[in-house]
Amino acid sequence: MTMPLIRARGLTRIYSLGGSEIRALNGVDVDIAAGEYVAIMGASGSGKSTFMNMVGALDRPSGGSLVVDGAELSKRSPDQLAAFRNKSVGFVFQQFNLLARTSALDNVALPLIYRGWSAGKRRTRAEACLEMVGLSDRMQNHPSQLSGGQQQRVAIARALAGEPSLLLADEPTGALDSKTSDDVMDIFDQLNAQGITVILVTHEEDVGARARRRIVFRDGNIVEDSQ
Ligand code: ADP
Ligand code: MG
């Protein structure tokens, strides 16, 4: 059997808050293969974002094992985690997190500096990614000149630009109306059809129904997995 892209065993994250402990993840076991399209669902506070932050190496487990793309993340230093994140993971957030006084093109191209690419290569790649999300004609616009859906498409282009093995989206349509949300979800569908592993958190049933696998969290555990 080949190693899955993600393998969690007893994955735990405990937050200390005012002297008490919050078990945000309470011993999660899960395998996710390369190329899967997964919706993470569950009530607010159930551990969805904590799980995404572990998998994307934004934060480190308190216990258990987490292997992503061949790397045991629980044993890595902060520098190694940053290098892993930069190479292997693309993130999309609910609030887009774009640089305000910066063109769509530069929002996508700037993070590629960390890949050590030349300015020309960064620009070419950023243009290709913006074209992929249907924004060829908006490359010079700043975020304030774009609709919410367009801003989220810039954020998706930015997430894709470094050719990650994994695309993580935490409530990517949470700030969008339903029509715009459908358009943005069409892009995730296309990216997965091209072979990119997509894991997205959502509260919305119709968004979750797009994925081929549905994992439900409750109180820091997986309580339902359609696989
Ligand atoms: P979800 O994304 O499903 O809404 P989270 O993963 O954000 O849930 O949170 C899971 C639990 O961990 C919640 O009880 C939340 O309050 C707690 N939590 C999340 N982040 C922190 C933090 N930085 N410090 C303390 N508690 C946190
Ligand atoms: Mg969350």
mmCIF file of C-alpha atoms and ligand atoms in Angstrom:
data_model
loop_
_atom_site.group_PDB
_atom_site.id
_atom_site.type_symbol
_atom_site.label_atom_id
_atom_site.label_comp_id
_atom_site.label_asym_id
_atom_site.label_seq_id
_atom_site.Cartn_x
_atom_site.Cartn_y
_atom_site.Cartn_z
ATOM 1 C CA MET A 1 0.000 0.000 0.000
ATOM 2 C CA THR A 2 1.293 3.452 -0.809
ATOM 3 C CA MET A 3 1.454 6.063 1.928
ATOM 4 C CA PRO A 4 -1.534 8.431 1.933
ATOM 5 C CA LEU A 5 -0.848 12.141 1.467
ATOM 6 C CA ILE A 6 -2.080 12.732 5.023
ATOM 7 C CA ARG A 7 -1.975 10.244 7.898
ATOM 8 C CA ALA A 8 -3.075 11.318 11.392
ATOM 9 C CA ARG A 9 -2.898 8.966 14.369
ATOM 10 C CA GLY A 10 -4.053 10.061 17.793
ATOM 11 C CA LEU A 11 -3.685 13.648 16.614
ATOM 12 C CA THR A 12 -4.204 15.954 19.594
ATOM 13 C CA ARG A 13 -4.103 19.712 20.100
ATOM 14 C CA ILE A 14 -4.634 21.105 23.558
ATOM 15 C CA TYR A 15 -4.934 24.836 24.156
ATOM 16 C CA SER A 16 -4.304 26.267 27.600
ATOM 17 C CA LEU A 17 -6.648 29.070 28.416
ATOM 18 C CA GLY A 18 -6.742 30.803 31.802
ATOM 19 C CA GLY A 19 -5.499 27.724 33.656
ATOM 20 C CA SER A 20 -7.878 25.287 31.975
ATOM 21 C CA GLU A 21 -7.250 22.987 29.022
ATOM 22 C CA ILE A 22 -9.254 22.894 25.816
ATOM 23 C CA ARG A 23 -8.870 19.694 23.808
ATOM 24 C CA ALA A 24 -9.485 21.180 20.368
ATOM 25 C CA LEU A 25 -8.408 17.871 18.763
ATOM 26 C CA ASN A 26 -8.848 14.794 20.885
ATOM 27 C CA GLY A 27 -7.044 11.892 19.226
ATOM 28 C CA VAL A 28 -7.988 12.089 15.537
ATOM 29 C CA ASP A 29 -7.198 9.124 13.245
ATOM 30 C CA VAL A 30 -7.605 9.713 9.518
ATOM 31 C CA ASP A 31 -5.969 8.954 6.159
ATOM 32 C CA ILE A 32 -6.459 11.181 3.134
ATOM 33 C CA ALA A 33 -5.037 10.101 -0.212
ATOM 34 C CA ALA A 34 -3.521 12.295 -2.897
ATOM 35 C CA GLY A 35 -6.189 13.534 -5.281
ATOM 36 C CA GLU A 36 -9.094 13.370 -2.832
ATOM 37 C CA TYR A 37 -11.763 16.073 -2.534
ATOM 38 C CA VAL A 38 -12.828 16.286 1.109
ATOM 39 C CA ALA A 39 -15.387 18.453 2.897
ATOM 40 C CA ILE A 40 -14.797 18.961 6.633
ATOM 41 C CA MET A 41 -18.050 19.749 8.416
ATOM 42 C CA GLY A 42 -19.303 20.110 11.980
ATOM 43 C CA ALA A 43 -20.560 22.694 14.464
ATOM 44 C CA SER A 44 -18.635 25.812 15.362
ATOM 45 C CA GLY A 45 -15.880 24.971 17.862
ATOM 46 C CA SER A 46 -15.693 21.289 16.856
ATOM 47 C CA GLY A 47 -12.015 21.484 15.829
ATOM 48 C CA LYS A 48 -12.237 21.972 12.045
ATOM 49 C CA SER A 49 -9.873 24.945 11.821
ATOM 50 C CA THR A 50 -7.498 23.397 14.332
ATOM 51 C CA PHE A 51 -7.298 20.294 12.138
ATOM 52 C CA MET A 52 -6.631 22.401 9.015
ATOM 53 C CA ASN A 53 -3.943 24.398 10.824
ATOM 54 C CA MET A 54 -2.178 21.186 11.862
ATOM 55 C CA VAL A 55 -2.318 19.678 8.368
ATOM 56 C CA GLY A 56 -1.107 22.941 6.830
ATOM 57 C CA ALA A 57 1.699 23.275 9.408
ATOM 58 C CA LEU A 58 0.447 26.643 10.654
ATOM 59 C CA ASP A 59 0.494 25.129 14.133
ATOM 60 C CA ARG A 60 2.015 22.053 15.756
ATOM 61 C CA PRO A 61 0.282 19.074 17.394
ATOM 62 C CA SER A 62 0.383 18.624 21.177
ATOM 63 C CA GLY A 63 0.443 14.858 20.700
ATOM 64 C CA GLY A 64 0.011 12.005 18.288
ATOM 65 C CA SER A 65 1.449 11.619 14.828
ATOM 66 C CA LEU A 66 0.785 13.627 11.679
ATOM 67 C CA VAL A 67 2.508 12.774 8.423
ATOM 68 C CA VAL A 68 1.822 15.064 5.472
ATOM 69 C CA ASP A 69 3.523 14.542 2.109
ATOM 70 C CA GLY A 70 6.095 12.257 3.736
ATOM 71 C CA ALA A 71 7.002 14.643 6.574
ATOM 72 C CA GLU A 72 6.285 13.894 10.263
ATOM 73 C CA LEU A 73 5.124 17.374 11.257
ATOM 74 C CA SER A 74 5.034 16.771 15.017
ATOM 75 C CA LYS A 75 8.830 16.426 15.047
ATOM 76 C CA ARG A 76 9.725 19.482 12.986
ATOM 77 C CA SER A 77 11.177 22.791 14.111
ATOM 78 C CA PRO A 78 9.316 26.034 13.333
ATOM 79 C CA ASP A 79 11.765 26.739 10.464
ATOM 80 C CA GLN A 80 11.246 23.291 8.972
ATOM 81 C CA LEU A 81 7.473 23.733 9.262
ATOM 82 C CA ALA A 82 7.677 27.055 7.445
ATOM 83 C CA ALA A 83 9.716 25.470 4.652
ATOM 84 C CA PHE A 84 7.256 22.587 4.374
ATOM 85 C CA ARG A 85 4.275 24.969 4.312
ATOM 86 C CA ASN A 86 5.852 27.074 1.610
ATOM 87 C CA LYS A 87 6.581 24.109 -0.619
ATOM 88 C CA SER A 88 3.606 21.819 -0.121
ATOM 89 C CA VAL A 89 0.527 23.750 0.995
ATOM 90 C CA GLY A 90 -1.782 26.374 -0.499
ATOM 91 C CA PHE A 91 -4.208 28.097 1.882
ATOM 92 C CA VAL A 92 -7.487 29.876 1.191
ATOM 93 C CA PHE A 93 -9.262 31.664 4.050
ATOM 94 C CA GLN A 94 -12.779 33.013 4.542
ATOM 95 C CA GLN A 95 -11.564 36.634 4.638
ATOM 96 C CA PHE A 96 -9.287 36.340 1.546
ATOM 97 C CA ASN A 97 -6.272 37.870 3.416
ATOM 98 C CA LEU A 98 -5.017 39.832 0.389
ATOM 99 C CA LEU A 99 -2.540 42.717 0.614
ATOM 100 C CA ALA A 100 -4.666 45.868 0.260
ATOM 101 C CA ARG A 101 -2.593 48.342 -1.744
ATOM 102 C CA THR A 102 -1.234 45.679 -4.053
ATOM 103 C CA SER A 103 -2.408 44.508 -7.471
ATOM 104 C CA ALA A 104 -3.971 41.093 -7.988
ATOM 105 C CA LEU A 105 -0.854 40.155 -9.962
ATOM 106 C CA ASP A 106 1.525 41.100 -7.136
ATOM 107 C CA ASN A 107 -0.678 39.435 -4.509
ATOM 108 C CA VAL A 108 -0.117 36.193 -6.402
ATOM 109 C CA ALA A 109 3.509 36.788 -7.435
ATOM 110 C CA LEU A 110 5.019 38.152 -4.202
ATOM 111 C CA PRO A 111 4.867 34.952 -2.087
ATOM 112 C CA LEU A 112 6.805 33.163 -4.844
ATOM 113 C CA ILE A 113 9.903 35.100 -3.726
ATOM 114 C CA TYR A 114 10.262 32.403 -1.043
ATOM 115 C CA ARG A 115 10.592 29.792 -3.767
ATOM 116 C CA GLY A 116 13.686 31.571 -5.043
ATOM 117 C CA TRP A 117 12.210 32.219 -8.488
ATOM 118 C CA SER A 118 13.290 35.149 -10.697
ATOM 119 C CA ALA A 119 10.941 38.129 -11.099
ATOM 120 C CA GLY A 120 10.140 37.010 -14.655
ATOM 121 C CA LYS A 121 9.256 33.495 -13.621
ATOM 122 C CA ARG A 122 7.134 34.760 -10.709
ATOM 123 C CA ARG A 123 5.213 37.047 -13.013
ATOM 124 C CA THR A 124 4.619 34.400 -15.673
ATOM 125 C CA ARG A 125 3.390 31.916 -13.087
ATOM 126 C CA ALA A 126 1.126 34.516 -11.405
ATOM 127 C CA GLU A 127 -0.411 35.442 -14.764
ATOM 128 C CA ALA A 128 -1.077 31.782 -15.555
ATOM 129 C CA CYS A 129 -2.760 31.223 -12.179
ATOM 130 C CA LEU A 130 -4.935 34.325 -12.498
ATOM 131 C CA GLU A 131 -5.937 33.135 -15.935
ATOM 132 C CA MET A 132 -6.849 29.734 -14.450
ATOM 133 C CA VAL A 133 -9.326 31.413 -12.082
ATOM 134 C CA GLY A 134 -10.767 33.630 -14.827
ATOM 135 C CA LEU A 135 -9.163 36.937 -13.851
ATOM 136 C CA SER A 136 -6.890 37.693 -16.822
ATOM 137 C CA ASP A 137 -8.577 41.057 -17.279
ATOM 138 C CA ARG A 138 -8.230 42.089 -13.609
ATOM 139 C CA MET A 139 -4.537 41.561 -12.942
ATOM 140 C CA GLN A 140 -3.747 45.211 -12.277
ATOM 141 C CA ASN A 141 -6.726 45.827 -9.978
ATOM 142 C CA HIS A 142 -6.290 46.238 -6.234
ATOM 143 C CA PRO A 143 -8.512 44.180 -3.883
ATOM 144 C CA SER A 144 -10.757 47.204 -3.149
ATOM 145 C CA GLN A 145 -11.569 47.343 -6.883
ATOM 146 C CA LEU A 146 -12.698 43.717 -6.943
ATOM 147 C CA SER A 147 -15.885 41.972 -5.764
ATOM 148 C CA GLY A 148 -15.747 39.452 -2.926
ATOM 149 C CA GLY A 149 -15.869 36.558 -5.365
ATOM 150 C CA GLN A 150 -13.066 38.058 -7.453
ATOM 151 C CA GLN A 151 -10.957 38.634 -4.335
ATOM 152 C CA GLN A 152 -11.428 35.013 -3.340
ATOM 153 C CA ARG A 153 -10.375 33.953 -6.829
ATOM 154 C CA VAL A 154 -7.172 35.993 -6.425
ATOM 155 C CA ALA A 155 -6.611 34.189 -3.124
ATOM 156 C CA ILE A 156 -7.098 30.827 -4.859
ATOM 157 C CA ALA A 157 -4.616 31.840 -7.572
ATOM 158 C CA ARG A 158 -2.141 32.792 -4.842
ATOM 159 C CA ALA A 159 -2.663 29.439 -3.116
ATOM 160 C CA LEU A 160 -2.007 27.595 -6.378
ATOM 161 C CA ALA A 161 0.966 29.584 -7.527
ATOM 162 C CA GLY A 162 3.599 27.588 -5.648
ATOM 163 C CA GLU A 163 2.302 24.308 -7.140
ATOM 164 C CA PRO A 164 1.304 22.836 -3.765
ATOM 165 C CA SER A 165 0.464 19.161 -3.347
ATOM 166 C CA LEU A 166 -2.403 20.177 -1.098
ATOM 167 C CA LEU A 167 -4.995 22.955 -1.238
ATOM 168 C CA LEU A 168 -6.610 23.786 2.120
ATOM 169 C CA ALA A 169 -9.615 26.119 2.261
ATOM 170 C CA ASP A 170 -11.203 27.122 5.593
ATOM 171 C CA GLU A 171 -14.777 28.279 4.913
ATOM 172 C CA PRO A 172 -13.787 29.771 1.527
ATOM 173 C CA THR A 173 -17.385 30.711 0.683
ATOM 174 C CA GLY A 174 -18.334 31.884 4.181
ATOM 175 C CA ALA A 175 -18.206 35.563 3.187
ATOM 176 C CA LEU A 176 -19.833 35.157 -0.249
ATOM 177 C CA ASP A 177 -23.427 35.197 -1.503
ATOM 178 C CA SER A 178 -24.762 31.928 -2.912
ATOM 179 C CA LYS A 179 -24.270 32.722 -6.622
ATOM 180 C CA THR A 180 -20.683 33.884 -6.068
ATOM 181 C CA SER A 181 -20.141 30.919 -3.800
ATOM 182 C CA ASP A 182 -21.157 28.563 -6.636
ATOM 183 C CA ASP A 183 -18.671 30.233 -9.002
ATOM 184 C CA VAL A 184 -15.856 29.884 -6.488
ATOM 185 C CA MET A 185 -16.789 26.243 -5.839
ATOM 186 C CA ASP A 186 -16.675 25.568 -9.605
ATOM 187 C CA ILE A 187 -12.989 26.509 -9.427
ATOM 188 C CA PHE A 188 -12.303 24.055 -6.594
ATOM 189 C CA ASP A 189 -14.133 21.342 -8.586
ATOM 190 C CA GLN A 190 -11.944 22.050 -11.629
ATOM 191 C CA LEU A 191 -8.735 22.067 -9.611
ATOM 192 C CA ASN A 192 -9.589 18.724 -8.044
ATOM 193 C CA ALA A 193 -10.479 17.325 -11.478
ATOM 194 C CA GLN A 194 -6.928 18.318 -12.516
ATOM 195 C CA GLY A 195 -5.576 16.147 -9.707
ATOM 196 C CA ILE A 196 -5.000 18.644 -6.892
ATOM 197 C CA THR A 197 -5.952 17.382 -3.425
ATOM 198 C CA VAL A 198 -8.619 19.699 -2.010
ATOM 199 C CA ILE A 199 -9.741 19.828 1.618
ATOM 200 C CA LEU A 200 -12.299 22.446 2.505
ATOM 201 C CA VAL A 201 -14.184 23.388 5.639
ATOM 202 C CA THR A 202 -17.783 24.438 5.225
ATOM 203 C CA HIS A 203 -21.023 24.879 7.152
ATOM 204 C CA GLU A 204 -23.092 24.760 3.983
ATOM 205 C CA GLU A 205 -24.604 21.458 2.851
ATOM 206 C CA ASP A 206 -24.586 22.376 -0.857
ATOM 207 C CA VAL A 207 -20.903 23.297 -0.680
ATOM 208 C CA GLY A 208 -20.114 20.072 1.177
ATOM 209 C CA ALA A 209 -22.059 18.044 -1.387
ATOM 210 C CA ARG A 210 -19.526 19.020 -4.068
ATOM 211 C CA ALA A 211 -16.787 17.020 -2.380
ATOM 212 C CA ARG A 212 -16.477 13.270 -2.839
ATOM 213 C CA ARG A 213 -15.844 12.592 0.850
ATOM 214 C CA ARG A 214 -17.393 14.184 3.880
ATOM 215 C CA ILE A 215 -15.796 14.147 7.333
ATOM 216 C CA VAL A 216 -17.761 15.480 10.304
ATOM 217 C CA PHE A 217 -16.085 16.736 13.499
ATOM 218 C CA ARG A 218 -17.662 16.968 16.928
ATOM 219 C CA ASP A 219 -15.841 18.012 20.115
ATOM 220 C CA GLY A 220 -12.392 17.401 18.621
ATOM 221 C CA ASN A 221 -13.181 13.979 17.154
ATOM 222 C CA ILE A 222 -14.283 12.645 13.789
ATOM 223 C CA VAL A 223 -17.813 11.320 14.280
ATOM 224 C CA GLU A 224 -18.722 10.649 10.648
ATOM 225 C CA ASP A 225 -16.659 9.820 7.573
ATOM 226 C CA SER A 226 -18.423 8.960 4.329
ATOM 227 C CA GLN A 227 -15.475 6.856 3.166
HETATM 228 P P1 ADP B 1 -14.046 25.263 14.388
HETATM 229 O O1 ADP B 1 -13.124 25.678 13.308
HETATM 230 O O2 ADP B 1 -14.650 23.905 14.167
HETATM 231 O O3 ADP B 1 -15.109 26.286 14.656
HETATM 232 P P2 ADP B 1 -11.720 25.525 16.115
HETATM 233 O O4 ADP B 1 -10.792 24.492 15.627
HETATM 234 O O5 ADP B 1 -11.448 26.929 15.735
HETATM 235 O O6 ADP B 1 -13.225 25.111 15.754
HETATM 236 O O7 ADP B 1 -11.731 25.467 17.719
HETATM 237 C C1 ADP B 1 -11.837 24.246 18.441
HETATM 238 C C2 ADP B 1 -11.829 24.577 19.953
HETATM 239 O O8 ADP B 1 -10.561 25.109 20.308
HETATM 240 C C3 ADP B 1 -12.849 25.619 20.363
HETATM 241 O O9 ADP B 1 -13.304 25.299 21.647
HETATM 242 C C4 ADP B 1 -12.049 26.895 20.379
HETATM 243 O O10 ADP B 1 -12.597 27.825 21.278
HETATM 244 C C5 ADP B 1 -10.703 26.403 20.850
HETATM 245 N N1 ADP B 1 -9.584 27.224 20.326
HETATM 246 C C6 ADP B 1 -9.253 27.412 19.032
HETATM 247 N N2 ADP B 1 -8.154 28.185 18.915
HETATM 248 C C7 ADP B 1 -7.783 28.506 20.191
HETATM 249 C C8 ADP B 1 -6.710 29.257 20.754
HETATM 250 N N3 ADP B 1 -5.793 29.869 19.988
HETATM 251 N N4 ADP B 1 -6.646 29.357 22.107
HETATM 252 C C9 ADP B 1 -7.551 28.742 22.894
HETATM 253 N N5 ADP B 1 -8.583 28.003 22.419
HETATM 254 C C10 ADP B 1 -8.700 27.876 21.093
HETATM 255 MG MG MG B 2 -13.156 27.384 12.088
#
